[in-house]
Amino acid sequence: MWQRKSMPLKTTLFITSLHAFGSLALEDGMGLPVIGGLTSKLRGRAVQTEAVCITGFSWMNNGLGQSPCLSAAFALGACMNDGFDLPALIDAQHHYSAPNSTDGTATECSCSWAGYNLLQACAYCQGGPLYNASIFSWMAWQQNCSSSLLTDPNPFPLNIVIPNDTAIASWATTNPNTWPNQKFDPTTAQTIAQENLPDLTQHSRDSSNPKSKSHLGAIVGAVAGVIALLIAVAILVWRPIYRKRLPEELAVLV
Ligand SMILES: *[C@@H]1O[C@H](CO)[C@@H](O)[C@H](O)[C@H]1NC(C)=O
Ligand SMILES: *[C@@H]1O[C@H](CO)[C@@H](O)[C@H](O)[C@H]1NC(C)=O
Ligand SMILES: *[C@@H]1O[C@H](CO)[C@@H](O)[C@H](O)[C@H]1NC(C)=O
Ligand SMILES: *[C@@H]1O[C@H](CO)[C@@H](O)[C@H](O)[C@H]1NC(C)=O
């Protein structure tokens, strides 16, 4: 009995949800789930992908030279505790399944602009125009994303740290509602990529968030003010008592 209990629940949940994601991640065009392709083993918090872009899609890479597939694995994995593995699509009739609130794959990460864009780019880059049908529309994608999971106007949830070892390419921060027909559009994305705007990283996000800094300043100021006031009050209250008591205490001592 206790042996069962001692089995770490987290690991069990992790395997279940990863397996569910893996099998659902590979759906054929008819909506039939296909199990398979999820062969690699994850260790620790590893983030990995078996999906590979064909040549001609290096413009999708982030500044660290990571493919949209590895970037997508990092983006989606940021909401998973134990790691994430993004399988390759089997063929052009498959796509990555949309977030599903029933099996736990609907997260702030999978529902985010960056999560959606990177995953659709990853699907497309595995075959180019042949894989056209693998791109989900944003409307269909976010069906299971409750309003608390949607991150607009932020491309990636502010409360989820963008891992150190990745970066979100600028085109992937695009609001999916602005893609033609609200569907990730490789041509438009490439145009944005050619502007060579900086990647979105945790560091760039922290340093361009003066709001939190001024909040911190206000809090520090308020705390310092309260402490100064308490000291002033203590001195005012203490002084007369001290003065009155002093002679008595001296008398006792003498
Ligand atoms: C969502 O997940 C549940 C539970 O795994 C499954 O039964 C259902 O078919 C999934 N829905 C879609 C649209 O894939
Ligand atoms: C991709 O599919 C859309 C329709 O879904 C079509 O309008 C477009 O021309 C296709 N693009 C390519 C390159 O095949
Ligand atoms: C989840 O998405 C499926 C289709 O993918 C839809 O049938 C279902 O109603 C959605 N559930 C919620 C809670 O939005
Ligand atoms: C993130 O990067 C900083 C330096 O840029 C490093 O000091 C820190 O250890 C890194 N954190 C992780 C979790 O890798």
PDB file of C-alpha atoms and ligand atoms in Angstrom:
ATOM      1  CA  MET A   1       0.000   0.000   0.000  1.00  0.00           C
ATOM      2  CA  TRP A   2       2.598   2.557   1.059  1.00  0.00           C
ATOM      3  CA  GLN A   3       4.752   1.455  -1.801  1.00  0.00           C
ATOM      4  CA  ARG A   4       2.110   2.738  -4.127  1.00  0.00           C
ATOM      5  CA  LYS A   5       1.909   5.991  -2.248  1.00  0.00           C
ATOM      6  CA  SER A   6       5.662   6.442  -2.393  1.00  0.00           C
ATOM      7  CA  MET A   7       5.538   6.457  -6.165  1.00  0.00           C
ATOM      8  CA  PRO A   8       5.997  10.122  -7.100  1.00  0.00           C
ATOM      9  CA  LEU A   9       2.673  11.485  -8.274  1.00  0.00           C
ATOM     10  CA  LYS A  10       4.342  14.211 -10.299  1.00  0.00           C
ATOM     11  CA  THR A  11       6.162  11.733 -12.475  1.00  0.00           C
ATOM     12  CA  THR A  12       2.990   9.738 -13.055  1.00  0.00           C
ATOM     13  CA  LEU A  13       1.093  12.842 -14.085  1.00  0.00           C
ATOM     14  CA  PHE A  14       3.966  13.933 -16.259  1.00  0.00           C
ATOM     15  CA  ILE A  15       4.096  10.667 -18.154  1.00  0.00           C
ATOM     16  CA  THR A  16       0.335  10.672 -18.601  1.00  0.00           C
ATOM     17  CA  SER A  17       0.116  14.212 -19.877  1.00  0.00           C
ATOM     18  CA  LEU A  18       3.153  13.903 -22.097  1.00  0.00           C
ATOM     19  CA  HIS A  19       1.840  10.693 -23.561  1.00  0.00           C
ATOM     20  CA  ALA A  20      -1.547  12.265 -24.090  1.00  0.00           C
ATOM     21  CA  PHE A  21       0.052  15.240 -25.764  1.00  0.00           C
ATOM     22  CA  GLY A  22       2.265  13.069 -27.904  1.00  0.00           C
ATOM     23  CA  SER A  23      -0.535  10.901 -29.179  1.00  0.00           C
ATOM     24  CA  LEU A  24      -2.877  13.820 -29.673  1.00  0.00           C
ATOM     25  CA  ALA A  25      -0.133  15.891 -31.170  1.00  0.00           C
ATOM     26  CA  LEU A  26      -0.207  13.535 -34.089  1.00  0.00           C
ATOM     27  CA  GLU A  27      -3.626  13.570 -35.632  1.00  0.00           C
ATOM     28  CA  ASP A  28      -4.331  12.731 -39.199  1.00  0.00           C
ATOM     29  CA  GLY A  29      -6.345  14.979 -41.447  1.00  0.00           C
ATOM     30  CA  MET A  30      -9.526  13.094 -40.658  1.00  0.00           C
ATOM     31  CA  GLY A  31      -9.170  13.842 -36.961  1.00  0.00           C
ATOM     32  CA  LEU A  32      -8.239  10.265 -36.109  1.00  0.00           C
ATOM     33  CA  PRO A  33      -5.619  10.148 -33.408  1.00  0.00           C
ATOM     34  CA  VAL A  34      -2.513   8.267 -34.379  1.00  0.00           C
ATOM     35  CA  ILE A  35      -0.305   6.927 -31.642  1.00  0.00           C
ATOM     36  CA  GLY A  36       3.349   6.613 -32.423  1.00  0.00           C
ATOM     37  CA  GLY A  37       6.301   8.737 -33.221  1.00  0.00           C
ATOM     38  CA  LEU A  38       6.839   9.548 -29.583  1.00  0.00           C
ATOM     39  CA  THR A  39       9.839   7.339 -29.104  1.00  0.00           C
ATOM     40  CA  SER A  40      12.368   9.391 -27.218  1.00  0.00           C
ATOM     41  CA  LYS A  41      12.759   9.342 -23.472  1.00  0.00           C
ATOM     42  CA  LEU A  42      12.898  12.496 -21.458  1.00  0.00           C
ATOM     43  CA  ARG A  43      15.276  12.973 -18.596  1.00  0.00           C
ATOM     44  CA  GLY A  44      14.893  15.708 -16.013  1.00  0.00           C
ATOM     45  CA  ARG A  45      13.648  18.966 -17.443  1.00  0.00           C
ATOM     46  CA  ALA A  46      14.985  18.220 -20.870  1.00  0.00           C
ATOM     47  CA  VAL A  47      13.396  19.976 -23.809  1.00  0.00           C
ATOM     48  CA  GLN A  48      13.852  18.349 -27.167  1.00  0.00           C
ATOM     49  CA  THR A  49      12.271  17.752 -30.535  1.00  0.00           C
ATOM     50  CA  GLU A  50      12.513  15.175 -33.286  1.00  0.00           C
ATOM     51  CA  ALA A  51      11.004  17.596 -35.800  1.00  0.00           C
ATOM     52  CA  VAL A  52      13.449  18.938 -38.385  1.00  0.00           C
ATOM     53  CA  CYS A  53      12.918  21.775 -40.859  1.00  0.00           C
ATOM     54  CA  ILE A  54      13.750  21.181 -44.515  1.00  0.00           C
ATOM     55  CA  THR A  55      16.220  23.621 -46.070  1.00  0.00           C
ATOM     56  CA  GLY A  56      15.047  27.138 -46.838  1.00  0.00           C
ATOM     57  CA  PHE A  57      13.603  27.875 -43.399  1.00  0.00           C
ATOM     58  CA  SER A  58      16.621  29.176 -41.519  1.00  0.00           C
ATOM     59  CA  TRP A  59      14.863  32.567 -41.471  1.00  0.00           C
ATOM     60  CA  MET A  60      12.564  31.005 -38.861  1.00  0.00           C
ATOM     61  CA  ASN A  61      15.495  30.376 -36.486  1.00  0.00           C
ATOM     62  CA  ASN A  62      15.897  32.546 -33.421  1.00  0.00           C
ATOM     63  CA  GLY A  63      19.085  34.465 -32.633  1.00  0.00           C
ATOM     64  CA  LEU A  64      20.493  31.372 -30.935  1.00  0.00           C
ATOM     65  CA  GLY A  65      20.150  29.457 -34.192  1.00  0.00           C
ATOM     66  CA  GLN A  66      17.322  27.309 -32.798  1.00  0.00           C
ATOM     67  CA  SER A  67      14.713  26.011 -35.230  1.00  0.00           C
ATOM     68  CA  PRO A  68      11.063  26.966 -34.718  1.00  0.00           C
ATOM     69  CA  CYS A  69      10.522  23.357 -33.597  1.00  0.00           C
ATOM     70  CA  LEU A  70      13.054  23.567 -30.771  1.00  0.00           C
ATOM     71  CA  SER A  71      11.785  27.058 -29.905  1.00  0.00           C
ATOM     72  CA  ALA A  72       8.224  25.682 -29.850  1.00  0.00           C
ATOM     73  CA  ALA A  73       9.307  22.842 -27.565  1.00  0.00           C
ATOM     74  CA  PHE A  74      10.836  25.406 -25.195  1.00  0.00           C
ATOM     75  CA  ALA A  75       7.768  27.646 -25.361  1.00  0.00           C
ATOM     76  CA  LEU A  76       5.293  24.829 -24.681  1.00  0.00           C
ATOM     77  CA  GLY A  77       7.625  23.087 -22.219  1.00  0.00           C
ATOM     78  CA  ALA A  78       7.817  26.245 -20.089  1.00  0.00           C
ATOM     79  CA  CYS A  79       4.343  25.350 -18.748  1.00  0.00           C
ATOM     80  CA  MET A  80       5.307  21.727 -18.022  1.00  0.00           C
ATOM     81  CA  ASN A  81       7.257  20.887 -14.892  1.00  0.00           C
ATOM     82  CA  ASP A  82       9.365  18.027 -16.093  1.00  0.00           C
ATOM     83  CA  GLY A  83      10.356  18.655 -19.671  1.00  0.00           C
ATOM     84  CA  PHE A  84       8.894  18.472 -23.110  1.00  0.00           C
ATOM     85  CA  ASP A  85       9.377  16.529 -26.297  1.00  0.00           C
ATOM     86  CA  LEU A  86       7.902  17.735 -29.565  1.00  0.00           C
ATOM     87  CA  PRO A  87       7.542  14.866 -32.036  1.00  0.00           C
ATOM     88  CA  ALA A  88       7.952  15.223 -35.787  1.00  0.00           C
ATOM     89  CA  LEU A  89       4.849  15.195 -37.964  1.00  0.00           C
ATOM     90  CA  ILE A  90       4.438  11.851 -39.722  1.00  0.00           C
ATOM     91  CA  ASP A  91       3.432  13.429 -43.040  1.00  0.00           C
ATOM     92  CA  ALA A  92       1.529  16.294 -44.661  1.00  0.00           C
ATOM     93  CA  GLN A  93      -1.808  14.862 -43.527  1.00  0.00           C
ATOM     94  CA  HIS A  94      -0.894  15.370 -39.862  1.00  0.00           C
ATOM     95  CA  HIS A  95      -0.815  18.432 -37.693  1.00  0.00           C
ATOM     96  CA  TYR A  96      -0.114  19.298 -34.092  1.00  0.00           C
ATOM     97  CA  SER A  97      -3.379  19.063 -32.233  1.00  0.00           C
ATOM     98  CA  ALA A  98      -4.931  22.136 -30.695  1.00  0.00           C
ATOM     99  CA  PRO A  99      -4.904  22.717 -26.925  1.00  0.00           C
ATOM    100  CA  ASN A 100      -7.399  20.391 -25.255  1.00  0.00           C
ATOM    101  CA  SER A 101      -8.824  21.417 -21.885  1.00  0.00           C
ATOM    102  CA  THR A 102      -9.781  17.808 -21.103  1.00  0.00           C
ATOM    103  CA  ASP A 103      -6.319  16.296 -21.337  1.00  0.00           C
ATOM    104  CA  GLY A 104      -4.408  19.217 -19.844  1.00  0.00           C
ATOM    105  CA  THR A 105      -2.689  20.385 -23.021  1.00  0.00           C
ATOM    106  CA  ALA A 106      -4.493  23.731 -22.867  1.00  0.00           C
ATOM    107  CA  THR A 107      -1.975  25.885 -20.997  1.00  0.00           C
ATOM    108  CA  GLU A 108      -0.995  29.536 -21.022  1.00  0.00           C
ATOM    109  CA  CYS A 109       1.955  28.470 -23.136  1.00  0.00           C
ATOM    110  CA  SER A 110       0.067  26.462 -25.773  1.00  0.00           C
ATOM    111  CA  CYS A 111      -2.632  29.164 -25.867  1.00  0.00           C
ATOM    112  CA  SER A 112      -0.112  31.999 -26.238  1.00  0.00           C
ATOM    113  CA  TRP A 113       0.599  33.818 -29.514  1.00  0.00           C
ATOM    114  CA  ALA A 114       4.200  32.588 -29.471  1.00  0.00           C
ATOM    115  CA  GLY A 115       3.206  29.004 -28.685  1.00  0.00           C
ATOM    116  CA  TYR A 116       0.726  28.979 -31.570  1.00  0.00           C
ATOM    117  CA  ASN A 117       2.997  30.716 -34.087  1.00  0.00           C
ATOM    118  CA  LEU A 118       6.063  28.626 -33.318  1.00  0.00           C
ATOM    119  CA  LEU A 119       4.173  25.353 -33.490  1.00  0.00           C
ATOM    120  CA  GLN A 120       2.490  26.201 -36.814  1.00  0.00           C
ATOM    121  CA  ALA A 121       5.839  27.343 -38.220  1.00  0.00           C
ATOM    122  CA  CYS A 122       7.369  24.080 -37.028  1.00  0.00           C
ATOM    123  CA  ALA A 123       4.634  22.081 -38.778  1.00  0.00           C
ATOM    124  CA  TYR A 124       5.085  24.030 -42.019  1.00  0.00           C
ATOM    125  CA  CYS A 125       8.889  23.983 -42.094  1.00  0.00           C
ATOM    126  CA  GLN A 126       8.935  20.176 -42.012  1.00  0.00           C
ATOM    127  CA  GLY A 127       7.727  20.089 -45.612  1.00  0.00           C
ATOM    128  CA  GLY A 128       7.215  23.625 -46.881  1.00  0.00           C
ATOM    129  CA  PRO A 129       4.189  24.320 -49.114  1.00  0.00           C
ATOM    130  CA  LEU A 130       3.428  20.581 -49.184  1.00  0.00           C
ATOM    131  CA  TYR A 131       2.654  20.846 -45.481  1.00  0.00           C
ATOM    132  CA  ASN A 132       0.304  23.772 -46.037  1.00  0.00           C
ATOM    133  CA  ALA A 133      -2.665  21.897 -44.572  1.00  0.00           C
ATOM    134  CA  SER A 134      -0.784  21.282 -41.330  1.00  0.00           C
ATOM    135  CA  ILE A 135      -1.258  24.908 -40.279  1.00  0.00           C
ATOM    136  CA  PHE A 136      -4.122  25.416 -37.837  1.00  0.00           C
ATOM    137  CA  SER A 137      -6.164  28.597 -37.900  1.00  0.00           C
ATOM    138  CA  TRP A 138      -5.972  30.657 -34.712  1.00  0.00           C
ATOM    139  CA  MET A 139      -9.738  30.452 -34.262  1.00  0.00           C
ATOM    140  CA  ALA A 140      -9.696  26.657 -34.311  1.00  0.00           C
ATOM    141  CA  TRP A 141      -6.535  26.564 -32.215  1.00  0.00           C
ATOM    142  CA  GLN A 142      -7.851  28.541 -29.262  1.00  0.00           C
ATOM    143  CA  GLN A 143     -11.259  26.867 -28.945  1.00  0.00           C
ATOM    144  CA  ASN A 144     -10.259  25.227 -25.660  1.00  0.00           C
ATOM    145  CA  CYS A 145      -8.333  28.227 -24.338  1.00  0.00           C
ATOM    146  CA  SER A 146     -10.341  29.828 -21.541  1.00  0.00           C
ATOM    147  CA  SER A 147      -9.908  33.582 -21.124  1.00  0.00           C
ATOM    148  CA  SER A 148      -7.588  32.962 -18.177  1.00  0.00           C
ATOM    149  CA  LEU A 149      -5.250  31.043 -20.490  1.00  0.00           C
ATOM    150  CA  LEU A 150      -5.191  33.643 -23.257  1.00  0.00           C
ATOM    151  CA  THR A 151      -2.294  36.024 -22.852  1.00  0.00           C
ATOM    152  CA  ASP A 152      -3.170  38.994 -25.077  1.00  0.00           C
ATOM    153  CA  PRO A 153      -1.724  41.511 -25.403  1.00  0.00           C
ATOM    154  CA  ASN A 154       1.419  39.637 -24.371  1.00  0.00           C
ATOM    155  CA  PRO A 155       2.902  37.216 -26.895  1.00  0.00           C
ATOM    156  CA  PHE A 156       3.952  34.932 -24.051  1.00  0.00           C
ATOM    157  CA  PRO A 157       2.504  34.737 -20.500  1.00  0.00           C
ATOM    158  CA  LEU A 158       4.247  37.251 -18.239  1.00  0.00           C
ATOM    159  CA  ASN A 159       4.099  34.902 -15.249  1.00  0.00           C
ATOM    160  CA  ILE A 160       5.952  32.135 -17.107  1.00  0.00           C
ATOM    161  CA  VAL A 161       9.712  32.577 -17.351  1.00  0.00           C
ATOM    162  CA  ILE A 162      11.096  32.359 -20.866  1.00  0.00           C
ATOM    163  CA  PRO A 163      13.862  29.785 -20.346  1.00  0.00           C
ATOM    164  CA  ASN A 164      17.410  31.083 -20.379  1.00  0.00           C
ATOM    165  CA  ASP A 165      18.479  28.790 -23.152  1.00  0.00           C
ATOM    166  CA  THR A 166      15.945  29.943 -25.706  1.00  0.00           C
ATOM    167  CA  ALA A 167      14.530  33.087 -27.316  1.00  0.00           C
ATOM    168  CA  ILE A 168      11.343  33.863 -29.219  1.00  0.00           C
ATOM    169  CA  ALA A 169      11.966  35.148 -32.733  1.00  0.00           C
ATOM    170  CA  SER A 170      10.272  38.468 -33.471  1.00  0.00           C
ATOM    171  CA  TRP A 171       7.877  37.068 -36.115  1.00  0.00           C
ATOM    172  CA  ALA A 172       6.603  34.586 -33.521  1.00  0.00           C
ATOM    173  CA  THR A 173       5.413  37.421 -31.285  1.00  0.00           C
ATOM    174  CA  THR A 174       2.839  38.477 -33.891  1.00  0.00           C
ATOM    175  CA  ASN A 175      -0.791  38.638 -32.775  1.00  0.00           C
ATOM    176  CA  PRO A 176      -2.336  35.717 -34.708  1.00  0.00           C
ATOM    177  CA  ASN A 177      -5.470  37.781 -35.310  1.00  0.00           C
ATOM    178  CA  THR A 178      -3.354  39.884 -37.671  1.00  0.00           C
ATOM    179  CA  TRP A 179      -2.242  37.011 -39.916  1.00  0.00           C
ATOM    180  CA  PRO A 180      -4.195  36.872 -43.192  1.00  0.00           C
ATOM    181  CA  ASN A 181      -7.407  34.950 -42.426  1.00  0.00           C
ATOM    182  CA  GLN A 182      -6.213  34.737 -38.807  1.00  0.00           C
ATOM    183  CA  LYS A 183      -3.990  31.815 -39.766  1.00  0.00           C
ATOM    184  CA  PHE A 184      -0.195  31.650 -39.401  1.00  0.00           C
ATOM    185  CA  ASP A 185       1.158  32.845 -42.729  1.00  0.00           C
ATOM    186  CA  PRO A 186       4.754  31.885 -43.622  1.00  0.00           C
ATOM    187  CA  THR A 187       5.095  34.632 -46.264  1.00  0.00           C
ATOM    188  CA  THR A 188       4.046  37.404 -43.880  1.00  0.00           C
ATOM    189  CA  ALA A 189       6.190  35.885 -41.133  1.00  0.00           C
ATOM    190  CA  GLN A 190       9.238  35.904 -43.410  1.00  0.00           C
ATOM    191  CA  THR A 191       8.671  39.583 -44.177  1.00  0.00           C
ATOM    192  CA  ILE A 192       8.666  40.316 -40.456  1.00  0.00           C
ATOM    193  CA  ALA A 193      11.777  38.162 -39.947  1.00  0.00           C
ATOM    194  CA  GLN A 194      13.612  40.236 -42.571  1.00  0.00           C
ATOM    195  CA  GLU A 195      13.226  43.316 -40.389  1.00  0.00           C
ATOM    196  CA  ASN A 196      15.799  41.716 -38.059  1.00  0.00           C
ATOM    197  CA  LEU A 197      14.032  42.840 -34.893  1.00  0.00           C
ATOM    198  CA  PRO A 198      15.472  41.487 -31.641  1.00  0.00           C
ATOM    199  CA  ASP A 199      14.191  38.229 -30.170  1.00  0.00           C
ATOM    200  CA  LEU A 200      11.932  38.248 -27.148  1.00  0.00           C
ATOM    201  CA  THR A 201      13.816  36.863 -24.130  1.00  0.00           C
ATOM    202  CA  GLN A 202      13.198  36.915 -20.407  1.00  0.00           C
ATOM    203  CA  HIS A 203      16.009  39.432 -20.140  1.00  0.00           C
ATOM    204  CA  SER A 204      14.562  41.781 -22.792  1.00  0.00           C
ATOM    205  CA  ARG A 205      11.144  41.443 -21.181  1.00  0.00           C
ATOM    206  CA  ASP A 206      12.481  42.339 -17.712  1.00  0.00           C
ATOM    207  CA  SER A 207      14.418  45.344 -18.916  1.00  0.00           C
ATOM    208  CA  SER A 208      11.549  46.752 -20.960  1.00  0.00           C
ATOM    209  CA  ASN A 209       9.084  46.562 -18.107  1.00  0.00           C
ATOM    210  CA  PRO A 210       9.497  49.887 -16.293  1.00  0.00           C
ATOM    211  CA  LYS A 211       6.096  49.365 -14.697  1.00  0.00           C
ATOM    212  CA  SER A 212       7.408  46.738 -12.306  1.00  0.00           C
ATOM    213  CA  LYS A 213      10.454  48.900 -11.560  1.00  0.00           C
ATOM    214  CA  SER A 214       8.389  51.971 -10.645  1.00  0.00           C
ATOM    215  CA  HIS A 215       6.142  49.720  -8.547  1.00  0.00           C
ATOM    216  CA  LEU A 216       9.196  48.465  -6.710  1.00  0.00           C
ATOM    217  CA  GLY A 217      10.410  52.032  -6.245  1.00  0.00           C
ATOM    218  CA  ALA A 218       7.038  53.064  -4.819  1.00  0.00           C
ATOM    219  CA  ILE A 219       7.004  50.123  -2.426  1.00  0.00           C
ATOM    220  CA  VAL A 220      10.550  50.792  -1.229  1.00  0.00           C
ATOM    221  CA  GLY A 221       9.715  54.478  -0.788  1.00  0.00           C
ATOM    222  CA  ALA A 222       6.546  53.727   1.171  1.00  0.00           C
ATOM    223  CA  VAL A 223       8.296  51.249   3.473  1.00  0.00           C
ATOM    224  CA  ALA A 224      11.131  53.697   4.130  1.00  0.00           C
ATOM    225  CA  GLY A 225       8.596  56.448   4.845  1.00  0.00           C
ATOM    226  CA  VAL A 226       6.669  54.297   7.331  1.00  0.00           C
ATOM    227  CA  ILE A 227       9.879  53.281   9.125  1.00  0.00           C
ATOM    228  CA  ALA A 228      11.004  56.915   9.353  1.00  0.00           C
ATOM    229  CA  LEU A 229       7.595  57.898  10.744  1.00  0.00           C
ATOM    230  CA  LEU A 230       7.691  55.116  13.359  1.00  0.00           C
ATOM    231  CA  ILE A 231      11.152  56.209  14.461  1.00  0.00           C
ATOM    232  CA  ALA A 232       9.993  59.816  14.739  1.00  0.00           C
ATOM    233  CA  VAL A 233       6.931  58.803  16.791  1.00  0.00           C
ATOM    234  CA  ALA A 234       9.051  56.546  19.004  1.00  0.00           C
ATOM    235  CA  ILE A 235      11.461  59.379  19.714  1.00  0.00           C
ATOM    236  CA  LEU A 236       8.644  61.809  20.502  1.00  0.00           C
ATOM    237  CA  VAL A 237       6.914  59.319  22.811  1.00  0.00           C
ATOM    238  CA  TRP A 238      10.099  58.060  24.443  1.00  0.00           C
ATOM    239  CA  ARG A 239      11.751  61.363  25.151  1.00  0.00           C
ATOM    240  CA  PRO A 240       9.323  62.750  27.772  1.00  0.00           C
ATOM    241  CA  ILE A 241       9.176  59.367  29.571  1.00  0.00           C
ATOM    242  CA  TYR A 242      12.933  59.128  29.510  1.00  0.00           C
ATOM    243  CA  ARG A 243      13.305  62.620  30.791  1.00  0.00           C
ATOM    244  CA  LYS A 244      10.842  62.091  33.629  1.00  0.00           C
ATOM    245  CA  ARG A 245      12.271  58.731  34.559  1.00  0.00           C
ATOM    246  CA  LEU A 246      15.831  59.741  34.447  1.00  0.00           C
ATOM    247  CA  PRO A 247      15.945  61.487  37.813  1.00  0.00           C
ATOM    248  CA  GLU A 248      14.148  58.577  39.542  1.00  0.00           C
ATOM    249  CA  GLU A 249      16.479  56.048  38.066  1.00  0.00           C
ATOM    250  CA  LEU A 250      19.440  58.173  38.994  1.00  0.00           C
ATOM    251  CA  ALA A 251      18.068  58.483  42.509  1.00  0.00           C
ATOM    252  CA  VAL A 252      17.797  54.714  42.778  1.00  0.00           C
ATOM    253  CA  LEU A 253      21.264  54.290  41.518  1.00  0.00           C
ATOM    254  CA  VAL A 254      22.648  56.830  43.906  1.00  0.00           C
TER     255      VAL A 254
HETATM  256  C1  LIG B   1      -9.419  15.937 -25.705  1.00  0.00           C
HETATM  257  O1  LIG B   1      -8.915  15.024 -24.750  1.00  0.00           O
HETATM  258  C2  LIG B   1      -9.836  14.022 -24.381  1.00  0.00           C
HETATM  259  C3  LIG B   1      -9.201  13.209 -23.270  1.00  0.00           C
HETATM  260  O2  LIG B   1      -7.947  12.709 -23.642  1.00  0.00           O
HETATM  261  C4  LIG B   1     -10.215  13.180 -25.589  1.00  0.00           C
HETATM  262  O3  LIG B   1     -11.160  12.234 -25.211  1.00  0.00           O
HETATM  263  C5  LIG B   1     -10.785  14.104 -26.661  1.00  0.00           C
HETATM  264  O4  LIG B   1     -11.037  13.383 -27.838  1.00  0.00           O
HETATM  265  C6  LIG B   1      -9.825  15.228 -26.976  1.00  0.00           C
HETATM  266  N1  LIG B   1     -10.457  16.172 -27.882  1.00  0.00           N
HETATM  267  C7  LIG B   1      -9.941  16.476 -29.071  1.00  0.00           C
HETATM  268  C8  LIG B   1     -10.702  17.477 -29.868  1.00  0.00           C
HETATM  269  O5  LIG B   1      -8.897  15.994 -29.464  1.00  0.00           O
HETATM  270  C1  LIG B   2      -2.041  26.820 -48.936  1.00  0.00           C
HETATM  271  O1  LIG B   2      -3.430  26.562 -48.749  1.00  0.00           O
HETATM  272  C2  LIG B   2      -4.262  27.686 -48.944  1.00  0.00           C
HETATM  273  C3  LIG B   2      -5.663  27.255 -48.652  1.00  0.00           C
HETATM  274  O2  LIG B   2      -5.751  26.683 -47.393  1.00  0.00           O
HETATM  275  C4  LIG B   2      -4.097  28.236 -50.342  1.00  0.00           C
HETATM  276  O3  LIG B   2      -4.861  29.400 -50.480  1.00  0.00           O
HETATM  277  C5  LIG B   2      -2.641  28.546 -50.606  1.00  0.00           C
HETATM  278  O4  LIG B   2      -2.464  28.938 -51.939  1.00  0.00           O
HETATM  279  C6  LIG B   2      -1.787  27.322 -50.328  1.00  0.00           C
HETATM  280  N1  LIG B   2      -0.392  27.686 -50.490  1.00  0.00           N
HETATM  281  C7  LIG B   2       0.477  26.877 -51.092  1.00  0.00           C
HETATM  282  C8  LIG B   2       1.859  27.404 -51.220  1.00  0.00           C
HETATM  283  O5  LIG B   2       0.199  25.776 -51.510  1.00  0.00           O
HETATM  284  C1  LIG B   3     -12.528  21.966 -27.097  1.00  0.00           C
HETATM  285  O1  LIG B   3     -12.347  21.859 -28.488  1.00  0.00           O
HETATM  286  C2  LIG B   3     -13.221  20.963 -29.112  1.00  0.00           C
HETATM  287  C3  LIG B   3     -12.859  20.908 -30.555  1.00  0.00           C
HETATM  288  O2  LIG B   3     -11.491  20.861 -30.724  1.00  0.00           O
HETATM  289  C4  LIG B   3     -14.628  21.419 -28.933  1.00  0.00           C
HETATM  290  O3  LIG B   3     -15.518  20.483 -29.496  1.00  0.00           O
HETATM  291  C5  LIG B   3     -14.909  21.561 -27.472  1.00  0.00           C
HETATM  292  O4  LIG B   3     -16.182  22.122 -27.291  1.00  0.00           O
HETATM  293  C6  LIG B   3     -13.898  22.450 -26.828  1.00  0.00           C
HETATM  294  N1  LIG B   3     -14.120  22.491 -25.410  1.00  0.00           N
HETATM  295  C7  LIG B   3     -14.086  23.617 -24.713  1.00  0.00           C
HETATM  296  C8  LIG B   3     -14.250  23.492 -23.238  1.00  0.00           C
HETATM  297  O5  LIG B   3     -13.893  24.701 -25.257  1.00  0.00           O
HETATM  298  C1  LIG B   4      20.626  32.087 -16.791  1.00  0.00           C
HETATM  299  O1  LIG B   4      21.659  32.896 -17.287  1.00  0.00           O
HETATM  300  C2  LIG B   4      22.423  33.564 -16.303  1.00  0.00           C
HETATM  301  C3  LIG B   4      23.462  34.415 -16.991  1.00  0.00           C
HETATM  302  O2  LIG B   4      22.958  35.025 -18.113  1.00  0.00           O
HETATM  303  C4  LIG B   4      23.069  32.535 -15.383  1.00  0.00           C
HETATM  304  O3  LIG B   4      23.759  33.193 -14.347  1.00  0.00           O
HETATM  305  C5  LIG B   4      22.011  31.629 -14.778  1.00  0.00           C
HETATM  306  O4  LIG B   4      22.617  30.618 -14.025  1.00  0.00           O
HETATM  307  C6  LIG B   4      21.169  31.013 -15.864  1.00  0.00           C
HETATM  308  N1  LIG B   4      20.106  30.254 -15.259  1.00  0.00           N
HETATM  309  C7  LIG B   4      19.788  29.018 -15.650  1.00  0.00           C
HETATM  310  C8  LIG B   4      18.647  28.397 -14.954  1.00  0.00           C
HETATM  311  O5  LIG B   4      20.382  28.436 -16.546  1.00  0.00           O
END
